[in-house]
Coordinates of C-alpha atoms in Angstrom, one line a residue:
Chain A
M1 CA -9.7 13.0 9.1
A2 CA -11.1 12.9 12.7
A3 CA -12.2 9.3 12.9
E4 CA -14.3 10.1 16.0
A5 CA -16.0 13.0 14.8
P6 CA -19.7 13.2 16.0
V7 CA -22.5 11.5 13.8
D8 CA -25.4 13.6 13.1
F9 CA -28.0 10.8 13.3
A10 CA -31.1 13.0 12.5
A11 CA -29.5 13.6 8.9
L12 CA -29.6 9.7 8.3
Q13 CA -33.4 9.9 8.4
S14 CA -33.3 11.1 4.8
L15 CA -32.5 7.3 3.9
L16 CA -36.2 6.6 4.8
K17 CA -37.0 8.1 1.4
A18 CA -34.8 5.4 -0.4
S19 CA -37.0 3.2 -2.8
S20 CA -35.0 0.0 -1.8
K21 CA -32.3 -1.5 0.7
D22 CA -30.1 -1.5 -2.3
V23 CA -30.1 2.4 -2.7
V24 CA -29.2 2.6 1.1
R25 CA -26.5 0.0 0.6
Q26 CA -25.0 1.6 -2.3
L27 CA -25.0 5.1 -0.5
C28 CA -23.3 3.6 2.5
Q29 CA -20.6 2.3 0.3
E30 CA -20.1 5.5 -1.7
S31 CA -20.0 7.6 1.5
F32 CA -17.2 5.5 3.1
S33 CA -14.8 6.5 0.5
S34 CA -12.3 9.4 1.1
S35 CA -13.5 11.3 -2.1
A36 CA -17.1 11.1 -1.0
L37 CA -17.1 14.6 0.8
G38 CA -16.1 16.6 -2.1
S39 CA -18.0 14.8 -4.8
K40 CA -20.5 16.9 -6.6
K41 CA -21.6 13.7 -8.6
L42 CA -22.4 11.8 -5.3
L43 CA -24.3 14.8 -4.0
D44 CA -26.3 15.0 -7.2
I45 CA -27.2 11.3 -7.3
T46 CA -28.1 11.4 -3.6
C47 CA -30.4 14.3 -4.3
S48 CA -32.2 12.9 -7.2
S49 CA -32.4 9.2 -5.8
L50 CA -33.9 10.3 -2.4
S51 CA -35.7 13.5 -3.6
V52 CA -34.1 15.7 -1.0
T53 CA -32.4 19.0 -1.1
Q54 CA -28.8 19.8 -1.6
E55 CA -28.6 20.7 2.0
E56 CA -30.1 17.4 3.1
A57 CA -28.0 15.3 0.8
D58 CA -24.8 17.0 2.0
Q59 CA -25.7 16.5 5.6
L60 CA -26.6 12.7 4.9
I61 CA -23.5 12.0 3.1
R62 CA -21.3 13.5 5.7
S63 CA -23.2 11.6 8.4
L64 CA -22.9 8.3 6.6
H65 CA -19.3 9.0 6.1
R66 CA -18.5 9.7 9.7
L67 CA -20.5 6.7 10.8
T68 CA -18.8 4.2 8.5
R69 CA -15.4 5.6 9.3
L70 CA -16.1 5.4 12.9
V71 CA -17.1 1.6 12.8
A72 CA -13.9 1.1 10.7
Y73 CA -11.8 3.0 13.1
R74 CA -13.0 1.0 16.2
D75 CA -13.2 -2.2 14.1
L76 CA -16.7 -2.9 15.3
T77 CA -17.9 -6.2 14.0
A78 CA -20.5 -7.3 16.4
G79 CA -24.1 -6.2 15.6
E80 CA -24.7 -5.2 19.3
E81 CA -21.7 -2.8 19.1
I82 CA -22.9 -1.0 16.1
L83 CA -26.5 -1.0 17.2
A84 CA -25.2 0.8 20.4
L85 CA -24.0 3.7 18.4
F86 CA -27.4 4.9 17.5
P87 CA -29.5 7.1 19.8
E88 CA -32.4 5.7 21.7
N89 CA -35.3 7.2 19.7
F90 CA -33.8 6.2 16.1
H91 CA -36.1 4.7 13.5
Q92 CA -35.9 0.9 14.5
N93 CA -36.0 -0.6 11.0
L94 CA -33.5 1.9 9.6
K95 CA -31.1 1.2 12.4
N96 CA -31.3 -2.6 11.7
L97 CA -30.8 -2.2 8.1
L98 CA -27.8 0.1 8.5
T99 CA -26.4 -2.3 11.1
K100 CA -26.6 -5.2 8.8
I101 CA -25.2 -3.2 5.9
I102 CA -22.3 -1.9 8.0
M103 CA -21.6 -5.4 9.4
E104 CA -21.3 -6.7 5.8
H105 CA -18.8 -4.1 4.7
V106 CA -16.5 -3.5 7.8
P107 CA -13.8 -6.0 6.8
A108 CA -13.6 -4.6 3.3
W109 CA -13.6 -1.1 4.7
R110 CA -10.8 -1.7 7.0
K111 CA -8.8 -3.2 4.1
E112 CA -9.5 0.0 2.1
A113 CA -8.4 2.2 5.1
Q114 CA -5.3 0.2 5.7
A115 CA -4.3 0.3 1.9
N116 CA -5.0 4.1 2.0
Q117 CA -3.1 5.1 5.2
I118 CA 0.0 7.1 4.9
S119 CA 3.0 5.0 4.2
L120 CA 6.3 5.1 2.5
P121 CA 6.1 4.7 -1.2
R122 CA 5.3 1.2 -2.3
L123 CA 7.0 -1.1 -4.8
V124 CA 4.6 -1.8 -7.6
D125 CA 6.9 -3.7 -10.0
L126 CA 10.4 -5.5 -10.0
D127 CA 11.8 -6.6 -13.5
W128 CA 15.1 -8.0 -13.8
R129 CA 17.5 -9.5 -16.4
V130 CA 21.0 -11.3 -16.2
D131 CA 23.5 -10.1 -18.7
V132 CA 27.0 -11.0 -19.7
K133 CA 29.0 -7.7 -20.2
M134 CA 31.1 -8.3 -23.3
A135 CA 32.8 -4.9 -23.8
S136 CA 32.7 -1.4 -22.8
D137 CA 34.4 1.9 -23.7
S138 CA 37.0 1.1 -21.2
I139 CA 37.7 -2.5 -21.7
T140 CA 37.4 -4.3 -25.0
R141 CA 36.9 -7.8 -24.0
M142 CA 35.4 -9.4 -21.0
A143 CA 32.7 -11.7 -19.7
V144 CA 31.3 -10.2 -16.7
P145 CA 27.9 -11.4 -15.7
T146 CA 25.8 -8.7 -14.4
C147 CA 22.2 -8.2 -13.3
L148 CA 20.0 -5.4 -14.5
L149 CA 17.1 -4.6 -12.3
Q150 CA 14.2 -2.0 -12.6
M151 CA 12.0 -1.1 -9.7
K152 CA 8.9 0.7 -10.1
I153 CA 8.0 2.8 -7.0
Q154 CA 4.6 4.4 -6.4
E155 CA 4.3 7.3 -4.1
D156 CA 2.0 7.4 -1.3
A157 CA -1.5 7.4 -2.6
S158 CA -2.9 9.5 0.1
L159 CA -0.6 12.2 -0.7
C160 CA -1.1 12.3 -4.5
G161 CA -4.9 11.7 -4.5
D162 CA -6.2 9.6 -7.6
K163 CA -3.0 9.6 -9.6
P164 CA -0.1 8.8 -7.5
A165 CA 3.3 9.1 -9.3
I166 CA 5.2 6.0 -10.4
S167 CA 8.9 6.4 -10.8
A168 CA 11.3 3.8 -12.2
V169 CA 14.8 3.1 -11.1
T170 CA 16.9 1.0 -13.0
M171 CA 20.3 -0.3 -11.7
E172 CA 23.1 -2.4 -12.3
L173 CA 24.3 -5.1 -9.8
S174 CA 27.5 -7.2 -10.0
K175 CA 27.5 -10.7 -8.8
E176 CA 29.0 -9.5 -5.4
T177 CA 26.5 -6.8 -4.9
L178 CA 23.7 -9.3 -5.6
D179 CA 25.2 -11.8 -2.9
T180 CA 25.5 -8.9 -0.5
M181 CA 22.0 -8.0 -1.1
L182 CA 20.9 -11.6 -0.6
D183 CA 22.6 -11.6 2.7
G184 CA 20.8 -8.5 3.8
L185 CA 17.5 -9.8 2.7
G186 CA 18.2 -13.1 4.4
R187 CA 18.8 -11.3 7.6
I188 CA 15.3 -9.6 7.3
R189 CA 13.9 -13.0 6.7
D190 CA 15.6 -14.4 9.8
Q191 CA 14.3 -11.6 11.7
L192 CA 10.7 -12.2 10.4
S193 CA 11.0 -15.7 11.6
A194 CA 12.2 -14.7 15.0
V195 CA 9.4 -12.2 15.3
A196 CA 6.9 -14.7 14.2
N197 CA 7.9 -17.4 16.7
K198 CA 7.6 -15.0 19.7
Chain B
M1 CA 32.3 -20.3 -16.0
E2 CA 36.0 -19.4 -16.6
E3 CA 36.4 -15.8 -16.8
L4 CA 37.9 -14.4 -20.2
C5 CA 39.5 -11.4 -18.8
Q6 CA 39.6 -10.0 -15.2
P7 CA 39.4 -6.4 -15.6
P8 CA 41.9 -4.5 -13.2
L9 CA 39.4 -1.9 -12.5
E10 CA 35.7 -2.5 -12.3
A11 CA 33.9 -2.1 -15.5
K12 CA 32.2 1.3 -15.6
S13 CA 28.7 1.2 -15.1
E14 CA 28.0 4.1 -17.5
V15 CA 24.5 3.2 -18.8
T16 CA 22.5 2.6 -15.5
N17 CA 22.8 3.3 -11.8
K18 CA 24.7 1.4 -9.3
L19 CA 23.3 0.1 -6.2
L20 CA 25.6 1.2 -3.4
D21 CA 23.7 0.3 -0.2
L22 CA 20.6 -1.3 1.3
Q23 CA 19.4 -0.3 4.6
W24 CA 16.1 -1.9 6.2
K25 CA 13.9 -2.0 9.1
M26 CA 10.9 -3.9 10.2
G27 CA 8.0 -2.4 11.9
M28 CA 4.5 -3.0 13.0
A29 CA 1.8 -0.4 12.4
V30 CA -0.3 -0.4 15.7
S31 CA -2.6 2.4 15.0
S32 CA -3.7 5.0 12.2
D33 CA -6.3 7.8 11.8
N34 CA -8.3 5.3 10.0
C35 CA -8.0 2.2 12.2
R36 CA -7.4 2.5 16.0
S37 CA -6.0 -0.9 16.3
L38 CA -3.9 -2.4 13.8
K39 CA -1.3 -5.3 13.9
S40 CA 0.2 -4.7 10.6
P41 CA 4.0 -5.7 10.1
Y42 CA 5.8 -4.3 7.2
V43 CA 9.4 -4.2 5.9
A44 CA 10.9 -0.8 4.9
L45 CA 14.0 -0.6 2.5
M46 CA 16.0 2.2 1.6
L47 CA 18.4 1.7 -1.5
K48 CA 21.3 4.1 -2.0
V49 CA 21.7 4.4 -5.7
A50 CA 24.5 6.3 -7.5
D51 CA 24.0 7.5 -11.1
Q52 CA 26.8 7.7 -13.7
S53 CA 27.8 11.2 -12.3
G54 CA 28.3 9.9 -9.0
Q55 CA 25.2 11.6 -7.6
I56 CA 23.5 9.6 -4.9
T57 CA 19.8 9.2 -4.6
N58 CA 17.8 7.3 -1.8
K59 CA 15.0 5.2 -2.8
S60 CA 12.7 4.3 0.0
F61 CA 9.6 2.2 0.0
E62 CA 7.8 -0.4 2.2
M63 CA 6.3 -3.8 1.7
T64 CA 4.0 -6.1 3.5
I65 CA 5.3 -9.4 4.6
P66 CA 4.0 -11.4 1.7
Q67 CA 5.3 -8.6 -0.8
F68 CA 8.8 -9.0 1.0
Q69 CA 8.6 -12.7 0.7
H70 CA 8.0 -12.2 -3.1
F71 CA 10.7 -9.7 -3.3
F72 CA 13.3 -12.0 -1.5
K73 CA 12.3 -14.9 -3.9
Q74 CA 13.1 -12.8 -7.0
F75 CA 16.5 -11.9 -5.8
K76 CA 17.1 -15.8 -5.2
E77 CA 16.0 -16.4 -8.7
M78 CA 18.6 -13.8 -10.0
A79 CA 21.4 -15.1 -8.0
A80 CA 20.6 -18.6 -9.3
V81 CA 20.6 -17.4 -12.9
I82 CA 23.6 -15.4 -12.5
E83 CA 25.6 -18.4 -11.5
T84 CA 24.9 -20.1 -14.6
V85 CA 26.2 -17.6 -17.1

């Protein structure tokens, strides 16, 4: 939500109780996800693996979520930029470890953030078939080539949570319509080239 | 291929929907609540589709550039095939 929300760095100190660097790495990854903040499962796992109270685990997850989201938002890729986020008296080793982990994950997190940002629905599948119409209820004999097309469109994932709805639309295109469609798409392609060359 | 019979009226598309119109735009996402600075081009399409009763629905969706190129390629394939039947 608020990408620049303040990070409670003190809460990150709970990570000092982690048994290994992998535990820290795992927590960073899990906390980035948009489902991290409501997740009872993540809360419980954090409590037990770090031996902290629910309260402390909640604050830790919240802080890690904000920190990782902040870095993705600003696209901080350099070590110095990430180190600069921490307060002066922060535990040196933990700071270095977190910076290293974050640097490794920023590109993947940016990709995930972009994939999940609001958008129009997305085309997930396109199937087609060319037929020859031989007859219909109004005309008994003909040989009209026609194209049957089915598009599967998935609603915006960020609106529908885990199970975004997929709707299928099937349509029939005559040769003329198909040619007109191709013209239109060709124009988009031309525009893309024009923009790319600027 | 020689047409056996040229229908005076267009054969009714009773079975599926008919594509009436295609509208498009190209845009560039510059920023979002997740990523302050983006340079992410996309193509958005809106298809106007009529069902057998004449009811019109609009189907909108967006694609990244590689997705659009694949989309375009498939239409070119369809056009090539329809020429041969």
